[in-house]
XYZ file of C-alpha atoms in Angstrom:
752
model
C 128.821 73.733 40.926
C 130.708 75.558 38.147
C 129.817 78.330 35.756
C 127.560 76.091 33.651
C 124.918 75.193 36.218
C 122.731 72.121 35.805
C 119.148 72.815 36.933
C 118.324 70.464 39.796
C 116.016 72.442 42.065
C 112.345 71.495 41.799
C 109.539 74.005 41.275
C 109.021 76.131 44.368
C 112.710 76.001 45.322
C 112.453 73.034 47.704
C 114.870 70.189 47.505
C 113.311 67.194 45.810
C 112.924 65.444 42.469
C 111.075 66.831 39.488
C 108.076 64.517 39.047
C 106.808 64.148 35.478
C 103.257 63.085 34.703
C 102.410 60.420 32.096
C 98.970 61.251 30.695
C 96.377 59.034 29.055
C 95.919 59.600 25.347
C 92.137 59.101 25.625
C 91.169 61.635 28.306
C 94.371 63.461 29.252
C 94.199 62.311 32.873
C 97.245 61.101 34.745
C 98.131 57.425 34.237
C 101.107 57.605 36.565
C 104.306 59.433 37.362
C 107.868 59.364 36.033
C 111.304 60.409 37.209
C 113.820 62.391 35.162
C 116.492 59.976 33.944
C 118.562 62.021 31.485
C 118.691 65.365 29.740
C 115.807 64.325 27.483
C 114.484 61.093 29.024
C 112.226 60.040 31.865
C 111.750 56.648 33.545
C 108.409 55.145 34.481
C 106.723 51.746 34.774
C 105.787 49.883 31.606
C 102.273 49.305 32.963
C 101.870 53.093 33.238
C 102.625 53.419 29.508
C 100.175 50.597 28.762
C 97.488 52.404 30.751
C 98.240 55.700 28.995
C 97.796 54.026 25.583
C 94.610 52.176 26.564
C 96.310 48.772 26.323
C 95.976 45.875 28.778
C 97.866 46.704 31.945
C 100.447 43.932 31.530
C 100.788 43.994 27.744
C 104.311 42.845 26.862
C 104.623 44.111 23.285
C 106.648 47.283 22.869
C 104.485 50.320 21.977
C 106.681 50.911 18.936
C 105.996 54.328 17.408
C 103.001 55.088 19.630
C 103.374 58.326 21.595
C 102.268 59.207 25.104
C 101.894 62.752 26.461
C 104.272 63.671 29.287
C 103.504 66.729 31.424
C 106.310 68.745 33.015
C 105.618 71.471 35.540
C 107.523 74.683 34.988
C 107.795 77.782 37.201
C 104.517 79.188 35.921
C 102.621 76.436 34.062
C 102.503 72.790 33.096
C 103.314 71.879 29.495
C 102.616 68.675 27.572
C 105.236 67.106 25.321
C 105.080 63.951 23.157
C 107.261 61.025 24.216
C 108.159 57.621 22.753
C 109.588 54.475 24.271
C 113.354 54.088 23.891
C 113.873 51.078 26.187
C 111.098 48.651 27.103
C 111.332 46.002 29.836
C 107.928 44.323 29.776
C 106.173 43.171 32.959
C 106.800 39.488 33.606
C 105.900 36.988 36.286
C 108.532 35.441 38.527
C 108.712 32.410 36.225
C 109.306 34.616 33.189
C 105.801 34.179 31.805
C 103.068 36.783 31.403
C 101.519 38.501 34.412
C 97.994 37.205 34.817
C 95.033 38.596 36.760
C 95.927 41.022 39.492
C 99.491 39.812 39.352
C 100.345 40.494 42.997
C 104.051 41.093 42.331
C 105.975 41.007 39.096
C 109.378 41.722 37.574
C 110.486 43.961 34.703
C 107.896 46.719 34.212
C 110.222 49.578 33.212
C 110.024 52.034 30.321
C 112.447 54.780 29.328
C 110.708 57.552 27.371
C 112.377 60.096 25.095
C 110.574 63.434 25.550
C 110.507 65.901 22.651
C 110.935 69.005 24.817
C 113.084 72.101 24.169
C 116.455 72.286 25.947
C 116.143 73.438 29.537
C 112.611 72.184 30.095
C 113.825 68.866 31.511
C 116.249 69.411 34.398
C 119.336 67.343 35.010
C 118.592 63.994 36.634
C 118.642 63.659 40.391
C 121.230 61.562 42.238
C 120.273 57.915 42.675
C 121.174 55.510 45.474
C 120.473 51.965 46.576
C 117.366 51.335 48.640
C 117.909 50.150 52.209
C 115.477 48.994 54.904
C 114.540 51.743 57.320
C 114.810 54.616 54.837
C 112.077 57.238 55.112
C 110.977 58.147 51.614
C 108.414 60.360 49.913
C 106.270 59.698 46.824
C 104.063 61.950 44.708
C 100.977 61.353 42.583
C 101.417 61.506 38.826
C 99.465 64.767 38.703
C 102.506 66.440 40.266
C 100.422 68.383 42.767
C 102.474 69.224 45.840
C 99.716 68.240 48.259
C 99.702 64.644 46.992
C 102.955 63.639 48.675
C 102.854 60.438 50.698
C 105.419 59.727 53.421
C 106.557 56.098 53.598
C 109.148 53.884 55.214
C 111.023 51.036 53.576
C 109.792 48.196 55.778
C 111.727 45.392 54.069
C 113.644 44.342 50.971
C 113.021 40.906 49.493
C 115.320 40.430 46.521
C 113.961 42.533 43.658
C 111.026 43.893 45.682
C 110.824 46.650 48.270
C 107.903 46.888 50.692
C 106.681 50.261 51.947
C 104.473 51.163 54.903
C 102.710 54.518 54.970
C 101.769 56.770 57.860
C 98.269 56.515 59.272
C 97.761 60.199 58.473
C 98.290 62.057 55.205
C 98.054 60.689 51.666
C 98.090 56.982 50.864
C 99.724 55.473 47.790
C 97.084 54.448 45.275
C 96.289 54.569 41.548
C 98.291 57.253 39.760
C 101.428 56.932 41.912
C 103.025 54.144 39.840
C 106.291 55.037 38.130
C 107.008 57.955 40.421
C 110.300 58.436 42.276
C 110.812 57.469 45.895
C 112.812 60.344 47.339
C 115.102 59.754 50.300
C 116.616 62.743 52.063
C 119.220 62.844 54.794
C 121.435 65.685 56.110
C 120.133 68.109 53.501
C 120.982 65.861 50.531
C 118.655 63.511 48.732
C 118.499 60.772 46.138
C 116.000 58.663 44.230
C 116.071 55.138 45.683
C 113.325 53.449 43.656
C 110.010 53.657 41.810
C 106.493 53.107 43.113
C 105.001 49.982 41.505
C 101.723 48.964 43.193
C 99.667 49.215 46.384
C 97.759 46.597 48.345
C 94.251 48.059 48.194
C 91.294 47.074 50.434
C 89.552 43.865 49.456
C 86.357 44.126 47.408
C 83.368 41.892 46.857
C 82.233 40.477 43.520
C 80.556 43.780 42.582
C 83.672 45.827 43.289
C 82.406 47.311 46.562
C 85.055 47.581 49.332
C 84.510 45.064 52.092
C 84.123 46.298 55.673
C 87.402 47.070 57.382
C 88.863 44.473 59.724
C 92.026 44.662 61.826
C 93.466 41.816 59.723
C 93.703 43.992 56.608
C 97.061 45.550 55.686
C 96.975 49.322 56.148
C 98.769 51.514 53.591
C 101.216 48.911 52.382
C 102.664 49.115 48.888
C 105.615 47.660 47.030
C 108.222 49.275 44.837
C 111.103 48.697 42.436
C 114.381 49.386 44.304
C 116.997 51.368 42.402
C 119.374 48.410 42.448
C 116.784 46.454 40.447
C 116.450 49.361 37.992
C 120.206 49.162 37.455
C 120.048 45.387 36.993
C 117.251 45.622 34.391
C 118.377 48.726 32.453
C 122.139 48.558 32.848
C 122.685 45.746 30.300
C 120.570 47.694 27.779
C 122.829 50.740 28.031
C 119.909 52.852 29.221
C 121.884 54.216 32.174
C 125.071 55.058 30.276
C 126.122 58.686 30.383
C 123.271 59.984 32.504
C 123.447 63.674 33.308
C 126.717 65.568 33.033
C 129.687 63.284 33.512
C 132.941 64.834 34.823
C 135.386 65.569 32.054
C 138.518 63.477 31.830
C 141.611 65.642 32.436
C 143.570 63.296 30.177
C 141.114 63.645 27.299
C 143.278 64.362 24.218
C 140.709 66.825 22.949
C 140.954 69.065 26.020
C 144.182 70.890 25.185
C 143.220 71.419 21.551
C 139.845 72.822 22.602
C 141.444 75.271 25.051
C 143.641 76.586 22.252
C 140.754 76.707 19.757
C 138.531 78.632 22.210
C 141.296 81.140 23.013
C 141.821 81.796 19.298
C 138.111 82.010 18.452
C 137.045 84.075 21.510
C 139.995 86.307 22.364
C 138.112 88.891 24.481
C 136.305 88.399 27.778
C 133.179 89.966 26.266
C 132.934 87.490 23.363
C 133.833 84.632 25.690
C 131.078 85.536 28.169
C 128.473 86.283 25.508
C 129.175 83.011 23.700
C 129.150 81.058 26.974
C 125.706 82.444 27.836
C 124.408 81.529 24.361
C 125.856 78.041 24.786
C 124.265 77.600 28.218
C 120.873 78.619 26.821
C 121.244 76.249 23.842
C 122.075 73.331 26.172
C 119.347 74.102 28.703
C 121.651 74.902 31.616
C 121.954 78.018 33.719
C 124.779 80.554 33.201
C 126.968 81.213 36.200
C 126.978 84.986 35.772
C 125.195 87.581 33.610
C 128.458 89.544 33.376
C 131.595 87.557 34.194
C 132.702 84.874 31.689
C 133.846 81.380 32.632
C 137.482 80.423 32.510
C 138.550 79.104 29.127
C 139.487 75.807 30.790
C 135.992 75.437 32.259
C 134.457 76.296 28.873
C 136.497 73.509 27.262
C 135.618 71.086 30.057
C 131.906 71.755 29.522
C 132.288 70.873 25.831
C 133.592 67.478 26.956
C 130.939 67.054 29.663
C 127.587 67.826 28.015
C 127.224 65.446 25.040
C 125.658 68.072 22.753
C 127.601 71.139 23.880
C 130.339 70.888 21.258
C 127.788 70.685 18.430
C 125.912 73.672 19.915
C 129.171 75.643 20.144
C 130.015 75.047 16.485
C 126.438 76.052 15.632
C 127.101 79.429 17.271
C 130.613 79.737 15.861
C 130.042 78.697 12.237
C 128.605 82.027 11.036
C 131.274 84.051 12.884
C 134.421 82.104 12.067
C 134.074 79.003 9.889
C 137.743 78.032 10.249
C 137.522 78.208 14.034
C 134.420 75.980 13.914
C 136.357 73.459 11.825
C 139.188 73.408 14.398
C 136.693 72.776 17.220
C 135.135 69.895 15.264
C 138.532 68.310 14.605
C 139.375 68.495 18.312
C 135.991 67.052 19.261
C 136.612 63.969 17.131
C 139.362 62.969 19.571
C 136.865 62.554 22.434
C 134.113 59.925 22.762
C 131.750 62.309 24.597
C 130.465 64.779 21.945
C 127.493 63.667 19.880
C 126.822 64.657 16.285
C 123.752 66.889 16.739
C 123.178 70.039 18.725
C 120.145 70.136 21.055
C 118.234 72.202 18.489
C 119.068 69.858 15.607
C 118.228 66.784 17.680
C 114.842 68.170 18.738
C 114.029 69.294 15.201
C 114.826 65.864 13.722
C 112.467 64.121 16.149
C 109.754 66.705 15.452
C 110.072 66.060 11.717
C 110.038 62.279 12.101
C 106.864 62.526 14.187
C 105.143 64.018 11.136
C 106.318 61.259 8.769
C 103.594 58.801 7.761
C 103.558 55.475 9.607
C 104.026 53.355 6.430
C 107.242 55.267 5.722
C 108.521 54.906 9.288
C 107.747 51.179 9.073
C 110.420 51.043 6.364
C 112.958 52.817 8.564
C 114.978 49.599 9.203
C 115.072 49.018 5.467
C 116.337 52.563 4.880
C 118.984 52.092 7.573
C 120.165 48.847 6.022
C 120.450 50.351 2.570
C 122.092 53.584 3.739
C 124.601 51.945 6.090
C 125.403 48.874 3.990
C 127.681 46.696 6.126
C 127.614 48.856 9.267
C 126.032 46.915 12.155
C 123.118 48.840 13.668
C 120.327 47.587 15.964
C 117.222 46.525 14.029
C 115.164 43.698 15.482
C 113.500 44.842 18.662
C 115.278 48.223 18.609
C 113.093 51.291 18.980
C 113.340 54.148 16.492
C 115.014 56.362 19.107
C 117.518 53.666 20.020
C 118.548 53.244 16.382
C 118.882 57.021 15.967
C 121.077 57.198 19.069
C 123.347 54.507 17.655
C 123.516 56.191 14.252
C 124.773 59.397 15.887
C 127.861 57.572 17.122
C 128.846 56.161 13.717
C 131.416 57.846 11.528
C 130.829 59.116 8.021
C 131.116 57.194 4.781
C 134.380 56.761 2.950
C 133.713 58.764 -0.210
C 135.466 62.066 0.552
C 137.995 62.195 -2.283
C 139.397 65.668 -1.431
C 140.094 64.896 2.227
C 137.224 67.061 3.444
C 134.675 66.093 6.110
C 132.664 62.989 5.320
C 128.879 62.703 5.283
C 127.791 61.214 8.645
C 125.835 57.973 8.596
C 122.847 59.638 10.267
C 122.538 62.192 7.466
C 122.651 59.395 4.896
C 119.830 57.576 6.662
C 117.728 60.762 6.825
C 118.237 61.215 3.089
C 116.986 57.675 2.451
C 113.938 58.253 4.656
C 113.273 61.573 2.917
C 113.360 59.849 -0.479
C 110.351 57.765 0.612
C 108.321 60.787 1.759
C 105.925 62.980 -0.253
C 107.091 66.439 -1.262
C 106.351 68.538 1.878
C 107.960 66.112 4.353
C 110.787 65.365 1.939
C 111.663 69.061 1.647
C 111.654 69.530 5.435
C 113.984 66.596 6.037
C 116.331 67.700 3.284
C 116.475 71.252 4.649
C 117.386 69.752 8.013
C 120.182 67.728 6.402
C 121.433 70.810 4.556
C 121.602 72.733 7.836
C 123.541 70.038 9.685
C 125.908 69.539 6.754
C 126.524 73.287 6.619
C 127.360 73.444 10.333
C 129.770 70.519 9.941
C 131.458 72.150 6.950
C 130.475 69.315 4.600
C 130.386 70.398 0.940
C 126.819 70.333 -0.332
C 128.054 68.458 -3.410
C 128.953 65.490 -1.176
C 125.510 65.527 0.431
C 123.840 65.829 -2.982
C 125.654 62.674 -4.105
C 124.185 60.724 -1.159
C 120.799 62.262 -1.933
C 121.054 60.991 -5.496
C 121.839 57.479 -4.199
C 118.728 57.646 -2.019
C 116.562 58.764 -4.934
C 117.815 55.882 -7.085
C 116.960 53.440 -4.297
C 113.480 54.910 -3.846
C 112.798 54.663 -7.590
C 113.844 51.010 -7.509
C 111.437 50.346 -4.648
C 108.552 52.034 -6.430
C 109.103 49.640 -9.323
C 107.871 46.762 -7.165
C 105.262 46.150 -4.484
C 105.633 44.954 -0.906
C 103.877 41.643 -0.629
C 101.270 41.101 2.049
C 102.362 38.299 4.334
C 101.117 36.206 7.216
C 103.647 35.070 9.810
C 102.922 31.943 11.816
C 105.099 30.896 14.719
C 104.617 27.148 15.166
C 106.007 25.100 18.058
C 105.339 21.522 19.149
C 102.928 20.823 22.019
C 103.084 17.041 22.110
C 102.750 14.355 19.472
C 100.669 15.665 16.588
C 99.806 18.885 18.475
C 101.160 22.394 17.891
C 101.034 25.851 19.407
C 100.319 28.670 16.990
C 100.733 32.412 17.006
C 99.868 34.539 13.963
C 100.827 38.016 12.745
C 99.762 39.941 9.627
C 101.999 42.387 7.757
C 100.330 44.475 5.068
C 103.520 46.500 4.592
C 103.641 48.422 7.870
C 105.171 45.753 10.083
C 103.822 42.685 11.895
C 100.660 43.051 13.978
C 99.549 40.122 16.075
C 96.114 38.717 15.251
C 96.084 35.637 17.462
C 94.984 36.262 21.023
C 96.348 33.226 22.822
C 99.243 30.825 22.290
C 98.565 28.550 25.257
C 96.148 26.224 23.437
C 97.234 23.531 21.020
C 96.048 22.528 17.549
C 96.182 19.500 15.353
C 97.724 20.034 11.920
C 94.252 20.345 10.353
C 93.036 22.753 13.039
C 96.124 24.938 12.638
C 95.608 25.014 8.870
C 91.997 26.105 9.343
C 93.077 28.880 11.690
C 95.669 30.106 9.209
C 93.192 29.990 6.336
C 90.727 31.996 8.412
C 93.314 34.786 8.722
C 94.371 34.517 5.082
C 90.787 34.865 3.891
C 90.550 38.248 5.616
C 93.628 39.479 3.709
C 93.164 38.010 0.242
C 90.544 40.560 -0.968
C 92.812 43.410 0.098
C 95.773 42.375 -2.038
C 95.959 45.136 -4.638
C 97.991 43.380 -7.307
C 96.038 40.131 -7.150
C 99.029 38.193 -5.794
C 98.598 35.678 -3.021
C 99.821 36.626 0.465
C 103.101 35.033 1.468
C 102.875 32.610 4.404
C 106.074 32.758 6.458
C 106.332 29.921 8.980
C 108.656 30.743 11.892
C 110.164 27.575 13.354
C 112.975 26.421 15.593
C 115.891 24.724 13.830
C 114.593 21.294 14.855
C 111.417 21.879 12.821
C 112.773 23.118 9.503
C 111.285 20.010 7.844
C 107.877 20.311 9.486
C 105.448 19.718 6.570
C 103.238 22.762 7.217
C 102.859 23.230 3.469
C 101.064 19.846 3.346
C 98.622 20.587 6.155
C 95.034 20.513 4.879
C 92.199 22.497 6.404
C 89.421 20.342 5.015
C 86.692 19.557 7.505
C 83.586 17.382 7.008
C 81.246 19.078 4.559
C 83.866 21.342 2.945
C 84.293 21.206 -0.815
C 88.038 21.862 -1.249
C 90.951 20.415 0.747
C 92.503 23.772 1.648
C 96.150 22.667 1.497
C 98.247 25.611 2.709
C 101.297 25.174 0.450
C 99.139 24.596 -2.617
C 96.969 27.689 -2.249
C 99.642 30.081 -0.946
C 103.387 30.516 -1.366
C 104.698 29.121 1.924
C 108.272 29.520 3.157
C 110.070 28.702 6.404
C 112.220 31.071 8.438
C 114.401 30.240 11.453
C 115.159 33.459 13.411
C 116.836 31.315 16.079
C 119.810 30.515 13.850
C 120.347 34.144 12.843
C 120.088 35.471 16.378
C 122.427 32.838 17.788
C 125.070 33.942 15.277
C 124.563 37.719 15.186
C 128.022 38.381 13.794
C 126.681 37.220 10.413
C 123.796 39.719 10.341
C 125.725 42.254 8.210
C 126.567 39.467 5.728
C 122.898 38.411 5.638
C 121.748 41.949 4.837
C 124.397 42.403 2.177
C 123.553 39.054 0.555
C 119.854 39.970 0.525
C 120.685 43.277 -1.135
C 122.271 41.287 -3.982
C 119.302 38.902 -4.279
C 118.713 39.641 -7.963
C 122.384 39.521 -8.973
C 124.094 37.164 -6.505
C 125.318 33.638 -7.152
C 123.670 30.273 -6.500
C 125.572 27.439 -4.867
C 124.626 23.756 -5.259
C 125.770 21.262 -2.608
C 125.561 17.772 -4.099
C 128.135 15.570 -2.322
C 126.641 13.654 0.650
C 130.132 13.148 2.089
C 130.760 16.862 2.236
C 131.854 18.154 5.656
C 129.519 21.007 6.771
C 132.627 22.838 7.987
C 133.917 22.981 4.427
C 130.654 24.589 3.362
C 131.154 27.199 6.075
C 134.660 27.979 4.747
C 133.394 28.113 1.180
C 130.583 30.532 2.021
C 132.947 32.794 3.966
C 134.919 33.199 0.764
C 131.830 33.786 -1.391
C 129.948 36.711 0.100
C 128.112 37.214 -3.182
C 126.287 33.884 -2.746
C 122.606 34.542 -2.022
C 121.069 31.129 -2.679
C 122.058 27.568 -1.849
C 120.426 24.417 -3.217
C 121.091 21.375 -1.046
C 120.894 18.098 -2.993
C 122.030 15.421 -0.525
C 120.214 12.789 1.579
C 118.372 13.667 4.774
C 121.192 12.867 7.237
C 123.899 15.272 6.065
C 121.325 17.593 4.472
C 119.941 18.969 7.725
C 123.352 19.922 9.118
C 124.258 21.637 5.839
C 120.990 23.592 5.785
C 121.550 24.839 9.315
C 125.092 26.000 8.525
C 123.811 27.927 5.504
C 121.074 29.645 7.485
C 123.363 30.411 10.429
C 125.923 32.287 8.285
C 123.232 34.424 6.655
C 122.298 32.749 3.375
C 118.841 34.262 2.798
C 117.494 31.602 0.401
C 118.013 27.827 0.805
C 116.155 25.175 -1.220
C 116.037 21.442 -0.556
C 113.833 18.381 -1.005
C 112.258 17.113 2.199
C 112.214 13.667 0.638
C 109.728 10.823 0.464
C 110.362 9.540 3.984
C 107.335 10.767 5.905
C 109.016 10.107 9.235
C 111.607 12.727 8.428
C 109.029 15.440 8.734
C 108.282 14.566 12.339
C 111.785 13.593 13.465
C 113.944 16.037 15.319
C 116.652 17.555 13.167
C 120.126 16.844 14.548
C 121.944 19.926 15.718
C 124.781 21.176 13.588
C 127.497 23.516 14.735
C 130.313 25.041 12.759
C 132.511 24.629 15.830
C 131.704 20.974 16.640
C 134.597 19.145 15.069
C 133.829 15.896 16.815
C 130.845 15.137 14.602
C 132.302 16.252 11.273
C 133.775 13.986 8.614
C 136.795 14.745 6.501
C 136.052 15.885 2.987
C 137.183 13.597 0.174
C 135.979 15.762 -2.719
C 138.063 18.592 -4.097
C 135.129 20.985 -4.528
C 131.608 19.562 -4.445
C 130.058 23.054 -4.523
C 129.613 24.935 -7.775
C 127.916 28.119 -8.919
C 125.655 26.103 -11.206
C 124.035 22.659 -10.796
C 126.268 19.700 -11.631
C 123.997 16.744 -12.444
C 121.865 17.088 -9.324
C 119.796 14.040 -8.455
C 116.883 15.885 -6.880
C 114.054 16.841 -9.188
C 113.284 19.784 -6.876
C 116.796 21.196 -7.283
C 116.763 20.647 -11.057
C 113.363 22.261 -11.476
C 114.005 25.237 -9.192
C 117.319 26.006 -10.904
C 115.221 27.415 -13.764
C 113.288 29.782 -11.453
C 114.616 33.267 -10.651
C 115.517 33.643 -6.985
C 112.929 36.316 -6.249
C 110.230 34.175 -7.878
C 110.979 31.057 -5.842
C 108.064 31.371 -3.338
C 105.561 31.256 -6.203
C 107.571 28.649 -8.087
C 107.565 26.327 -5.078
C 103.803 26.790 -4.644
C 103.178 25.758 -8.249
C 105.467 22.737 -7.838
C 103.531 21.611 -4.756
C 100.243 21.945 -6.610
C 101.542 19.838 -9.493
C 102.968 17.260 -7.070
C 99.496 16.581 -5.640
C 97.547 16.572 -8.907
C 97.460 14.505 -12.053
C 101.070 15.459 -12.850
C 102.401 13.961 -9.612
C 104.741 11.481 -11.389
C 106.426 14.439 -13.092
C 106.866 16.301 -9.770
C 108.039 13.676 -7.266
C 109.707 16.040 -4.781
C 108.605 17.718 -1.544
C 110.277 21.132 -1.795
C 111.196 23.259 1.216
C 112.143 26.914 0.781
C 113.889 28.779 3.612
C 113.391 32.490 3.002
C 114.897 35.216 5.257
C 113.916 38.672 3.989
C 116.310 41.227 5.489
C 113.964 44.096 4.605
C 110.951 42.785 6.535
C 110.831 42.572 10.314
C 109.817 39.483 12.252
C 108.405 39.638 15.780
C 110.782 39.197 18.694
C 110.148 35.595 19.703
C 110.727 33.953 23.073
C 112.242 30.868 21.537
C 112.567 28.774 24.668
C 109.519 29.673 26.716
C 106.594 31.128 24.753
C 104.787 34.028 26.362
C 101.406 35.347 25.506
C 101.409 38.616 23.530
C 105.203 38.679 23.446
């Protein structure tokens, strides 16, 4: 252990892990335990988080922005800190479906929580090792009380499950132990080898009373999540990358420059030692000596070991010697280890974001998209903390004309979030940005320019309203039967309103269910506009005539046709997610929705591959109208949606069988099914004598007004003006500013 000492010893000075307690939000009692995973994160079971939030034990939806209290025991007292989910691996049955009833055994069930605690409160993570049969381990209750330890032995390993047997004396594993570390110690050294998951409790009768004991009952048996399974579940998510203090690389190109910069900035042993002690305190580690300084080489190595040490050092150095701070920052850019923010700045940002109103935070992905333009950042399914972590690693924008430091992407995003906030929160976030920019040596004029961009964007948003929408995920469940799951989004993100997706509906029954939900929203629409119905479908069902489904039942006065009463669009997340490399193009095209070009495809002999090439050369195209017969049409539509065209219009046609037939798959890489193009350029930026009445009519409607324009067309097509409106329009609409739920596209799960 060097001069900068990571705190690993548990309270009381005995070797062992620091056990955190996850508390219930309702009564403050312990829901379970957690193990320290990183310098500001803890790991527990997902069902512990569900219990803490008062949700069903095996709820699969991510908690999103919901916070849980985490208690950490210090030398003298226990303190509570708010925590949010960074990585969420929902509980799942062995077959991948939801866990039902008692569950018995299940997979997944892991949650990584980011704890908003000051530096030094959370110790460095403990060593971890693979679980092996025969290991003697110890577990603690989530309350963290020392007397609650339970001594266990790993009786067997069965794939992803470990089985534990407890001693006949002492504590038994029971409620409140879930999520806690299993500590294995041998020859004076120890490691975490797994997490407690569940215990086999005595059988009970129908009233919940324990049945009399019999020798056939298992005694003190429980099961756990071995560490090797934790690695398998969390490793692909990047949740285990860079845990603790990683050894510095002696070949790191930044090392030599940092040694020189430190020697120049801190020439005396007194200033070196004093600064090192300040740095250790800022990073939450212990100083090696109250008098003697570290070697300059060790100081530099620590800056390349602790991810926030270099930022903390420049925070200390900036007021003393600005030029020396600039040299340290330049050297740090040569290494992948240092992060943008110091521990103090990082904690302060999360504290400020916790005070931001939920409707504003719901627009965080939108702010990220606008602030980062074509930079790929996680959005769908990514937690707020995960997106912030990724933003810290991105470089600044390219608008530094004088060669000075550029404004980091994270600061740009914070400015865009601040522009959406009311005055008090806006001022706090901007003061934070000013402080970080000052430490980085960024001219305030450069930051003010980004702030002006954010204000212009916010003013543009205030000029319009966010439409209330209902999202319906519809999948086939046999001939003429469908499964249905429904979400509502009043502007703060989708919230599920359907309880079960296992049942099936006829078209009329599904329409009635959707109308029931829509009727609860219609009175709440402030501007009098109709809610948008967004039908989420697989690519094989893009022509499913949901807009024609009628909810009329015997005795009802009006037919209740969905696409006549409400603007109804289709959206195929499957195509976007299978071709994620086009997500930046999709977001950029959506940003140009009001100014981008329209493309009309009117040659039935056109090779879909040629359309792909054409669209790759026309990134300002935001809308495509497909005016060809059903056969080639469906392949063309899929290519357009896959490469990120946000708006596609076509005529389903008069052939009723087309609506129920499976759409043939189209792939931009499947040359065996494509036909050579005989036309020089069948695609134009304006319609060229299109044959479809739908395409001709919709060409006169502004792109943003298409959902309402299609609704009016459908109404006319079913009324007395039907001869004038012979088409069956379909509108694919993929709004890059509005989130859709993460769907299990191949095997639906309840409450996914």
